[in-house]
Amino acid sequence: MTVAEQIFFPIRELSTYQKGWTIKGRVTNRAPLRTFKNRSGVGEGKVFHVELLDVEGGEIRASFFNDAADAWHEKMEAGKCFTLSKGSVRIANRQYNTCKHRYELVFDKLAQVEEVQDDAKIETVKFNVEDLRTVQQKTLPCSVDICGIVTGFEPPHAFTSKDGKDLVKRVLTIADDSAVSMQVTIWGDRAKKEDASFEGHPVVALKGVFVKEWQGGLSGSLSESGHLDLQPKVPEAQKVKDWWTQGGQSQSLTFISQTTGGGGAGSNLAAQATNMDVARMRQVSEQVTNVKGDLYNVFCRLSAVQTRKQGEPLPFIYMACAQNKEGTTLPCNRRVDSSGFCPTCNVAGKAAPRLTLRLQFEDATDGFWVTTFHEAAQRAVNITAEQAQE
């Protein structure tokens, strides 16, 4: 039976209950090969991952370890089609995996992979576009595909990260026909594109935008495994283009990102909050029935820092993993052991001090205790974690 005649298992139906499957898909993205320290502490392992798309539009992430990584990293180029079998299926790790599939694939030395002739029926990339007003209502953080008009952009900005990596980023402002706009940061070669690529309010589609709350608003970041299409063919592209030319460009837009910084009185959340004293806040907080909670502003002073618990000294500092989460520029921040090993990243890499404080605030009416982590703790006591460590 030829590959063309063979019946392949649909990617969207893969689960831990399926055995003996063979799939055919196009590689839509390939991550760099990276190394990690084995959990035993002896030697290193290798891994890379790809994202696969089949003829029915099913997408899944596949990771290749050690011998399989050596054998297939160079061959599995983005855009090529392959058949794959003899892999295992496991629940997708949402910390690293932005694919919508509930499961992900793992291949080792037993992997059977074969490059096949290009299948024109398989798309080169699959967008599941959501409008920005819908994104605004999602539980954060989340990963989404969006399509909109570039209403503004910043010049590329080169800098060195805390762990010594040279990075380049550029911030785009995207608006769509839901009359909402949001900032999205793009990285690396995408950020280095000529300004002309973003001039004239072009339509763009972005796949794999990681959205989180930032300084009272929402901020998007295109993941490493994401996709930027400057000439999108998706139906939403024509829809937002028509909206823009037929009056959208003069429409009042709701900007859901935050550029004033700080998370203080100038932020969106603070502007929506009710001013009250501590006693009143305590009283009304006990009566909250809104699932999302209510917002309050209180003006008070820092009265105490807890230094002991049950007679024992309470540590202010812990060492946190400074490795970037895979596919993002965000640090892992999970606690590492005394040797610097992070159980989440499975590597003993760079670590950085993080400040955590239990603080008491009070005004003339009452007081309350609150636990603060890193950025909030640093602002509250006006010292950095590095200074506290010294």
CSV table of C-alpha atoms in Angstrom, one decimal:
chain,number,residue,atom,x,y,z
A,1,MET,CA,0.0,0.0,0.0
A,2,THR,CA,1.4,3.4,-1.0
A,3,VAL,CA,1.5,6.4,1.4
A,4,ALA,CA,-1.2,8.0,-0.8
A,5,GLU,CA,-3.5,5.0,-0.3
A,6,GLN,CA,-2.8,4.5,3.4
A,7,ILE,CA,-5.5,5.6,5.9
A,8,PHE,CA,-4.0,7.7,8.7
A,9,PHE,CA,-5.3,8.2,12.2
A,10,PRO,CA,-6.8,11.7,12.7
A,11,ILE,CA,-4.6,13.8,15.0
A,12,ARG,CA,-7.6,15.3,16.8
A,13,GLU,CA,-8.7,11.8,17.9
A,14,LEU,CA,-5.3,10.8,19.4
A,15,SER,CA,-5.6,9.9,23.1
A,16,THR,CA,-3.9,7.6,25.7
A,17,TYR,CA,-6.5,5.0,24.8
A,18,GLN,CA,-5.4,4.6,21.2
A,19,LYS,CA,-2.7,2.1,20.3
A,20,GLY,CA,-0.9,1.3,17.0
A,21,TRP,CA,-1.6,4.6,15.4
A,22,THR,CA,0.1,6.2,12.4
A,23,ILE,CA,-0.4,9.8,11.6
A,24,LYS,CA,0.6,12.0,8.7
A,25,GLY,CA,1.2,15.7,9.2
A,26,ARG,CA,3.0,18.8,8.2
A,27,VAL,CA,5.6,20.4,10.5
A,28,THR,CA,4.3,23.9,11.1
A,29,ASN,CA,7.0,24.8,13.7
A,30,ARG,CA,10.3,23.3,14.9
A,31,ALA,CA,11.9,24.4,18.1
A,32,PRO,CA,15.7,24.5,18.6
A,33,LEU,CA,17.5,21.4,19.9
A,34,ARG,CA,18.3,21.9,23.6
A,35,THR,CA,20.1,19.9,26.3
A,36,PHE,CA,19.1,19.2,29.9
A,37,LYS,CA,20.6,17.4,32.9
A,38,ASN,CA,19.2,14.0,33.6
A,39,ARG,CA,17.2,13.6,36.8
A,40,SER,CA,19.8,11.1,38.0
A,41,GLY,CA,22.4,13.9,37.8
A,42,VAL,CA,24.5,11.8,35.5
A,43,GLY,CA,25.0,13.0,31.9
A,44,GLU,CA,22.8,15.2,29.7
A,45,GLY,CA,19.8,14.5,27.5
A,46,LYS,CA,18.6,16.2,24.3
A,47,VAL,CA,15.2,17.2,23.2
A,48,PHE,CA,13.4,19.2,20.5
A,49,HIS,CA,9.7,19.6,19.6
A,50,VAL,CA,7.6,20.2,16.6
A,51,GLU,CA,4.0,21.1,16.0
A,52,LEU,CA,2.2,18.9,13.5
A,53,LEU,CA,-1.0,19.6,11.4
A,54,ASP,CA,-2.9,17.1,9.5
A,55,VAL,CA,-5.4,17.2,6.6
A,56,GLU,CA,-8.4,17.4,9.0
A,57,GLY,CA,-7.0,20.4,10.8
A,58,GLY,CA,-5.9,18.6,13.9
A,59,GLU,CA,-2.8,19.9,15.6
A,60,ILE,CA,-0.5,18.4,18.2
A,61,ARG,CA,2.9,18.9,19.7
A,62,ALA,CA,5.5,16.1,19.4
A,63,SER,CA,8.8,16.0,21.4
A,64,PHE,CA,11.8,13.9,20.4
A,65,PHE,CA,14.3,12.8,23.0
A,66,ASN,CA,18.0,11.7,22.8
A,67,ASP,CA,18.5,9.3,19.9
A,68,ALA,CA,15.3,10.4,18.2
A,69,ALA,CA,16.4,14.0,18.6
A,70,ASP,CA,19.8,13.3,17.0
A,71,ALA,CA,18.1,11.4,14.1
A,72,TRP,CA,15.4,13.9,13.2
A,73,HIS,CA,16.1,17.4,14.3
A,74,GLU,CA,17.8,18.5,11.1
A,75,LYS,CA,15.4,16.5,8.9
A,76,MET,CA,12.1,17.7,10.3
A,77,GLU,CA,12.1,21.1,8.7
A,78,ALA,CA,9.0,23.4,9.0
A,79,GLY,CA,6.8,22.9,5.9
A,80,LYS,CA,7.7,19.3,5.2
A,81,CYS,CA,5.3,16.4,5.6
A,82,PHE,CA,6.0,13.2,7.5
A,83,THR,CA,4.3,10.0,8.7
A,84,LEU,CA,4.9,9.1,12.4
A,85,SER,CA,4.3,6.1,14.6
A,86,LYS,CA,5.7,4.2,17.6
A,87,GLY,CA,5.3,7.2,19.9
A,88,SER,CA,3.6,7.5,23.2
A,89,VAL,CA,0.7,9.8,24.1
A,90,ARG,CA,0.5,11.8,27.3
A,91,ILE,CA,-1.5,14.7,28.8
A,92,ALA,CA,-0.3,18.0,27.4
A,93,ASN,CA,1.8,20.1,29.8
A,94,ARG,CA,0.1,23.6,29.5
A,95,GLN,CA,3.2,25.3,31.0
A,96,TYR,CA,5.0,24.7,27.7
A,97,ASN,CA,2.5,23.5,25.2
A,98,THR,CA,0.3,26.1,23.4
A,99,CYS,CA,-1.4,23.6,21.1
A,100,LYS,CA,-5.1,23.2,21.7
A,101,HIS,CA,-4.9,19.4,21.8
A,102,ARG,CA,-5.5,17.8,25.2
A,103,TYR,CA,-2.6,15.4,24.5
A,104,GLU,CA,1.0,15.6,23.2
A,105,LEU,CA,3.3,13.0,21.7
A,106,VAL,CA,6.7,11.7,22.8
A,107,PHE,CA,9.2,9.9,20.6
A,108,ASP,CA,12.3,8.0,21.6
A,109,LYS,CA,14.7,5.7,19.8
A,110,LEU,CA,11.8,3.4,18.8
A,111,ALA,CA,10.2,6.2,16.7
A,112,GLN,CA,9.3,5.4,13.1
A,113,VAL,CA,9.3,8.6,11.1
A,114,GLU,CA,9.4,8.9,7.3
A,115,GLU,CA,9.4,12.0,5.2
A,116,VAL,CA,6.8,11.8,2.5
A,117,GLN,CA,5.7,13.8,-0.6
A,118,ASP,CA,4.1,17.1,0.1
A,119,ASP,CA,0.4,17.0,0.6
A,120,ALA,CA,-1.3,20.1,-0.8
A,121,LYS,CA,-4.4,19.3,1.2
A,122,ILE,CA,-2.6,20.0,4.5
A,123,GLU,CA,-2.5,23.7,5.3
A,124,THR,CA,0.9,25.3,6.2
A,125,VAL,CA,-0.6,26.9,9.3
A,126,LYS,CA,-3.9,26.6,11.1
A,127,PHE,CA,-5.4,29.7,12.7
A,128,ASN,CA,-8.2,29.5,15.3
A,129,VAL,CA,-8.9,33.2,15.4
A,130,GLU,CA,-10.7,34.8,18.4
A,131,ASP,CA,-11.6,38.5,18.5
A,132,LEU,CA,-10.0,40.8,21.1
A,133,ARG,CA,-13.2,41.4,23.0
A,134,THR,CA,-13.5,37.6,23.5
A,135,VAL,CA,-9.8,37.5,24.6
A,136,GLN,CA,-10.6,40.2,27.1
A,137,GLN,CA,-13.1,37.9,28.9
A,138,LYS,CA,-10.8,34.8,29.0
A,139,THR,CA,-9.3,33.4,32.1
A,140,LEU,CA,-5.7,34.4,32.2
A,141,PRO,CA,-3.0,33.5,31.3
A,142,CYS,CA,-4.1,32.0,28.0
A,143,SER,CA,-2.8,31.4,24.5
A,144,VAL,CA,-4.8,32.7,21.5
A,145,ASP,CA,-4.7,33.3,17.8
A,146,ILE,CA,-5.7,36.8,16.7
A,147,CYS,CA,-6.1,38.7,13.4
A,148,GLY,CA,-6.3,42.5,13.2
A,149,ILE,CA,-5.0,45.8,12.0
A,150,VAL,CA,-1.6,47.1,13.0
A,151,THR,CA,-2.6,50.5,14.4
A,152,GLY,CA,0.8,51.4,15.8
A,153,PHE,CA,4.3,49.9,16.4
A,154,GLU,CA,7.4,50.8,18.3
A,155,PRO,CA,11.0,50.6,16.9
A,156,PRO,CA,12.9,47.3,17.7
A,157,HIS,CA,14.5,47.4,21.1
A,158,ALA,CA,17.7,45.3,21.8
A,159,PHE,CA,18.6,44.5,25.4
A,160,THR,CA,20.3,41.9,27.6
A,161,SER,CA,18.0,39.7,29.8
A,162,LYS,CA,18.7,39.1,33.5
A,163,ASP,CA,20.2,35.7,32.6
A,164,GLY,CA,22.6,37.3,30.0
A,165,LYS,CA,20.8,36.6,26.8
A,166,ASP,CA,20.8,39.2,24.0
A,167,LEU,CA,17.2,39.8,23.0
A,168,VAL,CA,15.4,42.0,20.5
A,169,LYS,CA,11.7,42.9,20.9
A,170,ARG,CA,9.1,45.1,19.2
A,171,VAL,CA,5.7,46.1,20.4
A,172,LEU,CA,2.7,46.2,18.0
A,173,THR,CA,-0.7,47.6,18.7
A,174,ILE,CA,-3.4,45.4,17.1
A,175,ALA,CA,-7.1,46.3,16.7
A,176,ASP,CA,-9.9,44.2,15.3
A,177,ASP,CA,-13.6,44.6,14.3
A,178,SER,CA,-14.7,44.1,18.0
A,179,ALA,CA,-13.5,47.7,18.5
A,180,VAL,CA,-10.8,46.5,20.9
A,181,SER,CA,-7.0,47.0,20.7
A,182,MET,CA,-4.2,45.3,22.5
A,183,GLN,CA,-0.4,45.5,22.5
A,184,VAL,CA,1.5,42.4,21.4
A,185,THR,CA,5.3,42.0,21.7
A,186,ILE,CA,7.1,40.1,19.0
A,187,TRP,CA,10.7,38.8,19.4
A,188,GLY,CA,13.9,38.0,17.5
A,189,ASP,CA,13.9,38.0,13.7
A,190,ARG,CA,10.2,39.0,13.7
A,191,ALA,CA,11.0,42.1,15.7
A,192,LYS,CA,13.9,42.9,13.3
A,193,LYS,CA,11.7,43.1,10.2
A,194,GLU,CA,11.8,46.4,8.4
A,195,ASP,CA,9.5,49.2,9.7
A,196,ALA,CA,7.8,49.1,6.2
A,197,SER,CA,6.3,45.7,7.1
A,198,PHE,CA,4.2,47.4,9.7
A,199,GLU,CA,3.5,50.7,8.1
A,200,GLY,CA,0.2,51.6,6.4
A,201,HIS,CA,-2.0,49.7,8.9
A,202,PRO,CA,-1.6,46.2,7.4
A,203,VAL,CA,-3.6,43.2,8.4
A,204,VAL,CA,-1.7,40.6,10.4
A,205,ALA,CA,-2.5,37.2,11.9
A,206,LEU,CA,-0.7,35.9,14.9
A,207,LYS,CA,-0.8,32.3,16.1
A,208,GLY,CA,0.2,31.4,19.7
A,209,VAL,CA,-0.1,34.8,21.5
A,210,PHE,CA,0.5,34.4,25.2
A,211,VAL,CA,-1.8,36.8,27.0
A,212,LYS,CA,-1.5,37.8,30.7
A,213,GLU,CA,-2.4,40.6,33.0
A,214,TRP,CA,0.2,43.2,33.2
A,215,GLN,CA,0.0,46.5,35.2
A,216,GLY,CA,-3.7,46.5,35.3
A,217,GLY,CA,-4.3,45.7,31.6
A,218,LEU,CA,-3.7,42.8,29.2
A,219,SER,CA,-0.4,42.2,27.4
A,220,GLY,CA,0.3,39.8,24.6
A,221,SER,CA,3.6,38.1,23.6
A,222,LEU,CA,4.0,36.0,20.5
A,223,SER,CA,5.6,32.7,21.7
A,224,GLU,CA,8.7,31.3,20.1
A,225,SER,CA,6.6,28.5,18.6
A,226,GLY,CA,4.0,31.0,17.3
A,227,HIS,CA,3.5,32.3,13.8
A,228,LEU,CA,3.3,35.8,12.4
A,229,ASP,CA,1.6,36.1,9.0
A,230,LEU,CA,1.9,39.6,7.3
A,231,GLN,CA,-0.3,38.5,4.4
A,232,PRO,CA,-3.0,36.3,6.0
A,233,LYS,CA,-5.5,34.4,3.9
A,234,VAL,CA,-7.9,33.5,6.8
A,235,PRO,CA,-11.5,34.7,6.4
A,236,GLU,CA,-11.1,37.1,9.4
A,237,ALA,CA,-8.4,39.0,7.5
A,238,GLN,CA,-10.8,40.3,4.9
A,239,LYS,CA,-13.4,40.9,7.6
A,240,VAL,CA,-11.1,43.2,9.7
A,241,LYS,CA,-9.8,44.9,6.5
A,242,ASP,CA,-13.4,45.8,5.5
A,243,TRP,CA,-14.2,47.0,9.0
A,244,TRP,CA,-11.1,49.3,9.0
A,245,THR,CA,-11.7,50.9,5.6
A,246,GLN,CA,-15.5,51.3,6.2
A,247,GLY,CA,-15.2,53.4,9.3
A,248,GLY,CA,-13.2,51.3,11.8
A,249,GLN,CA,-10.2,53.6,11.5
A,250,SER,CA,-12.2,56.5,12.9
A,251,GLN,CA,-14.0,54.4,15.5
A,252,SER,CA,-13.4,54.9,19.2
A,253,LEU,CA,-11.4,51.7,20.3
A,254,THR,CA,-11.2,50.1,23.8
A,255,PHE,CA,-7.5,49.8,24.6
A,256,ILE,CA,-7.1,46.8,27.0
A,257,SER,CA,-3.3,47.1,27.5
A,258,GLN,CA,-1.6,49.3,30.1
A,259,THR,CA,1.3,51.7,29.3
A,260,THR,CA,1.3,54.0,32.3
A,261,GLY,CA,3.2,51.4,34.3
A,262,GLY,CA,3.4,50.7,38.0
A,263,GLY,CA,0.0,49.2,38.8
A,264,GLY,CA,-0.7,52.2,41.0
A,265,ALA,CA,-3.5,54.8,40.9
A,266,GLY,CA,-2.9,55.2,37.1
A,267,SER,CA,-3.7,51.6,36.2
A,268,ASN,CA,-7.0,50.4,34.8
A,269,LEU,CA,-7.8,48.2,37.9
A,270,ALA,CA,-7.1,51.0,40.4
A,271,ALA,CA,-9.3,53.4,38.4
A,272,GLN,CA,-12.2,50.9,38.7
A,273,ALA,CA,-11.7,50.5,42.5
A,274,THR,CA,-13.6,52.1,45.3
A,275,ASN,CA,-11.8,54.2,47.9
A,276,MET,CA,-12.4,53.3,51.5
A,277,ASP,CA,-10.7,52.8,54.9
A,278,VAL,CA,-9.5,49.5,56.1
A,279,ALA,CA,-12.4,48.9,58.5
A,280,ARG,CA,-14.9,49.4,55.8
A,281,MET,CA,-12.9,47.2,53.4
A,282,ARG,CA,-12.9,44.4,55.9
A,283,GLN,CA,-16.7,44.8,56.4
A,284,VAL,CA,-17.6,44.8,52.7
A,285,SER,CA,-15.1,42.1,51.7
A,286,GLU,CA,-17.0,39.6,54.0
A,287,GLN,CA,-20.2,40.3,51.9
A,288,VAL,CA,-18.7,39.9,48.4
A,289,THR,CA,-20.8,37.6,46.2
A,290,ASN,CA,-19.3,38.5,42.9
A,291,VAL,CA,-17.3,35.5,41.6
A,292,LYS,CA,-14.6,37.8,40.2
A,293,GLY,CA,-14.4,39.8,43.5
A,294,ASP,CA,-14.6,43.6,44.0
A,295,LEU,CA,-11.8,46.1,43.9
A,296,TYR,CA,-10.9,48.5,46.7
A,297,ASN,CA,-8.3,51.2,47.2
A,298,VAL,CA,-7.1,51.8,50.8
A,299,PHE,CA,-4.5,54.4,52.0
A,300,CYS,CA,-2.5,53.0,54.8
A,301,ARG,CA,1.0,52.6,56.2
A,302,LEU,CA,3.3,49.6,56.6
A,303,SER,CA,3.4,48.9,60.3
A,304,ALA,CA,5.2,45.5,60.6
A,305,VAL,CA,7.2,42.9,58.8
A,306,GLN,CA,6.8,39.3,60.1
A,307,THR,CA,10.3,38.0,60.9
A,308,ARG,CA,9.5,34.9,63.0
A,309,LYS,CA,6.9,32.1,62.8
A,310,GLN,CA,6.3,29.8,65.9
A,311,GLY,CA,9.6,31.1,67.4
A,312,GLU,CA,11.7,30.3,64.3
A,313,PRO,CA,13.3,32.8,62.0
A,314,LEU,CA,11.2,33.3,58.8
A,315,PRO,CA,13.2,33.4,55.6
A,316,PHE,CA,12.6,36.4,53.4
A,317,ILE,CA,14.5,35.1,50.3
A,318,TYR,CA,14.2,31.9,48.2
A,319,MET,CA,16.2,31.0,45.1
A,320,ALA,CA,14.0,30.7,42.0
A,321,CYS,CA,14.7,29.2,38.6
A,322,ALA,CA,15.7,31.9,36.1
A,323,GLN,CA,15.4,29.7,33.0
A,324,ASN,CA,12.8,31.0,30.5
A,325,LYS,CA,9.6,29.0,30.2
A,326,GLU,CA,9.8,27.1,26.9
A,327,GLY,CA,8.2,29.2,24.1
A,328,THR,CA,8.1,32.4,26.2
A,329,THR,CA,10.5,35.0,27.6
A,330,LEU,CA,9.0,34.6,31.1
A,331,PRO,CA,11.2,33.1,33.8
A,332,CYS,CA,10.1,29.8,35.4
A,333,ASN,CA,10.3,31.3,39.0
A,334,ARG,CA,9.8,27.9,40.6
A,335,ARG,CA,11.8,27.2,43.8
A,336,VAL,CA,15.1,25.4,43.2
A,337,ASP,CA,16.9,23.1,45.7
A,338,SER,CA,20.3,23.8,47.3
A,339,SER,CA,22.1,22.6,44.2
A,340,GLY,CA,20.1,24.9,41.9
A,341,PHE,CA,18.1,22.1,40.4
A,342,CYS,CA,14.6,23.0,39.2
A,343,PRO,CA,12.2,20.0,39.2
A,344,THR,CA,9.9,21.8,36.7
A,345,CYS,CA,12.5,22.5,34.1
A,346,ASN,CA,14.5,19.4,35.0
A,347,VAL,CA,17.7,21.3,34.9
A,348,ALA,CA,20.2,22.9,37.2
A,349,GLY,CA,20.5,26.2,35.5
A,350,LYS,CA,20.6,29.9,36.5
A,351,ALA,CA,18.8,30.9,39.7
A,352,ALA,CA,17.9,34.3,41.1
A,353,PRO,CA,16.8,35.5,44.5
A,354,ARG,CA,13.1,36.2,45.1
A,355,LEU,CA,11.6,38.2,47.9
A,356,THR,CA,8.5,37.0,49.8
A,357,LEU,CA,7.3,39.0,52.8
A,358,ARG,CA,4.3,38.8,55.2
A,359,LEU,CA,3.4,42.5,55.9
A,360,GLN,CA,1.0,44.3,58.1
A,361,PHE,CA,-0.7,47.5,56.9
A,362,GLU,CA,-2.9,49.8,59.0
A,363,ASP,CA,-4.8,53.1,59.0
A,364,ALA,CA,-6.6,54.9,61.8
A,365,THR,CA,-9.5,52.4,61.6
A,366,ASP,CA,-8.0,48.9,61.4
A,367,GLY,CA,-5.1,46.8,60.1
A,368,PHE,CA,-4.6,43.7,58.0
A,369,TRP,CA,-1.9,41.2,57.1
A,370,VAL,CA,-1.0,40.3,53.5
A,371,THR,CA,1.6,38.0,51.9
A,372,THR,CA,3.6,39.7,49.1
A,373,PHE,CA,5.8,38.1,46.4
A,374,HIS,CA,8.8,39.6,44.8
A,375,GLU,CA,7.8,42.7,42.8
A,376,ALA,CA,5.1,43.7,45.3
A,377,ALA,CA,7.4,42.9,48.2
A,378,GLN,CA,10.2,45.0,46.7
A,379,ARG,CA,7.9,48.0,46.2
A,380,ALA,CA,6.5,47.7,49.7
A,381,VAL,CA,9.9,47.8,51.5
A,382,ASN,CA,11.8,49.7,48.8
A,383,ILE,CA,14.7,47.2,48.5
A,384,THR,CA,15.5,44.6,45.9
A,385,ALA,CA,15.8,40.9,46.6
A,386,GLU,CA,19.5,41.1,45.9
A,387,GLN,CA,19.9,43.9,48.5
A,388,ALA,CA,17.9,41.8,51.0
A,389,GLN,CA,20.1,38.8,50.3
A,390,GLU,CA,23.2,40.8,51.2
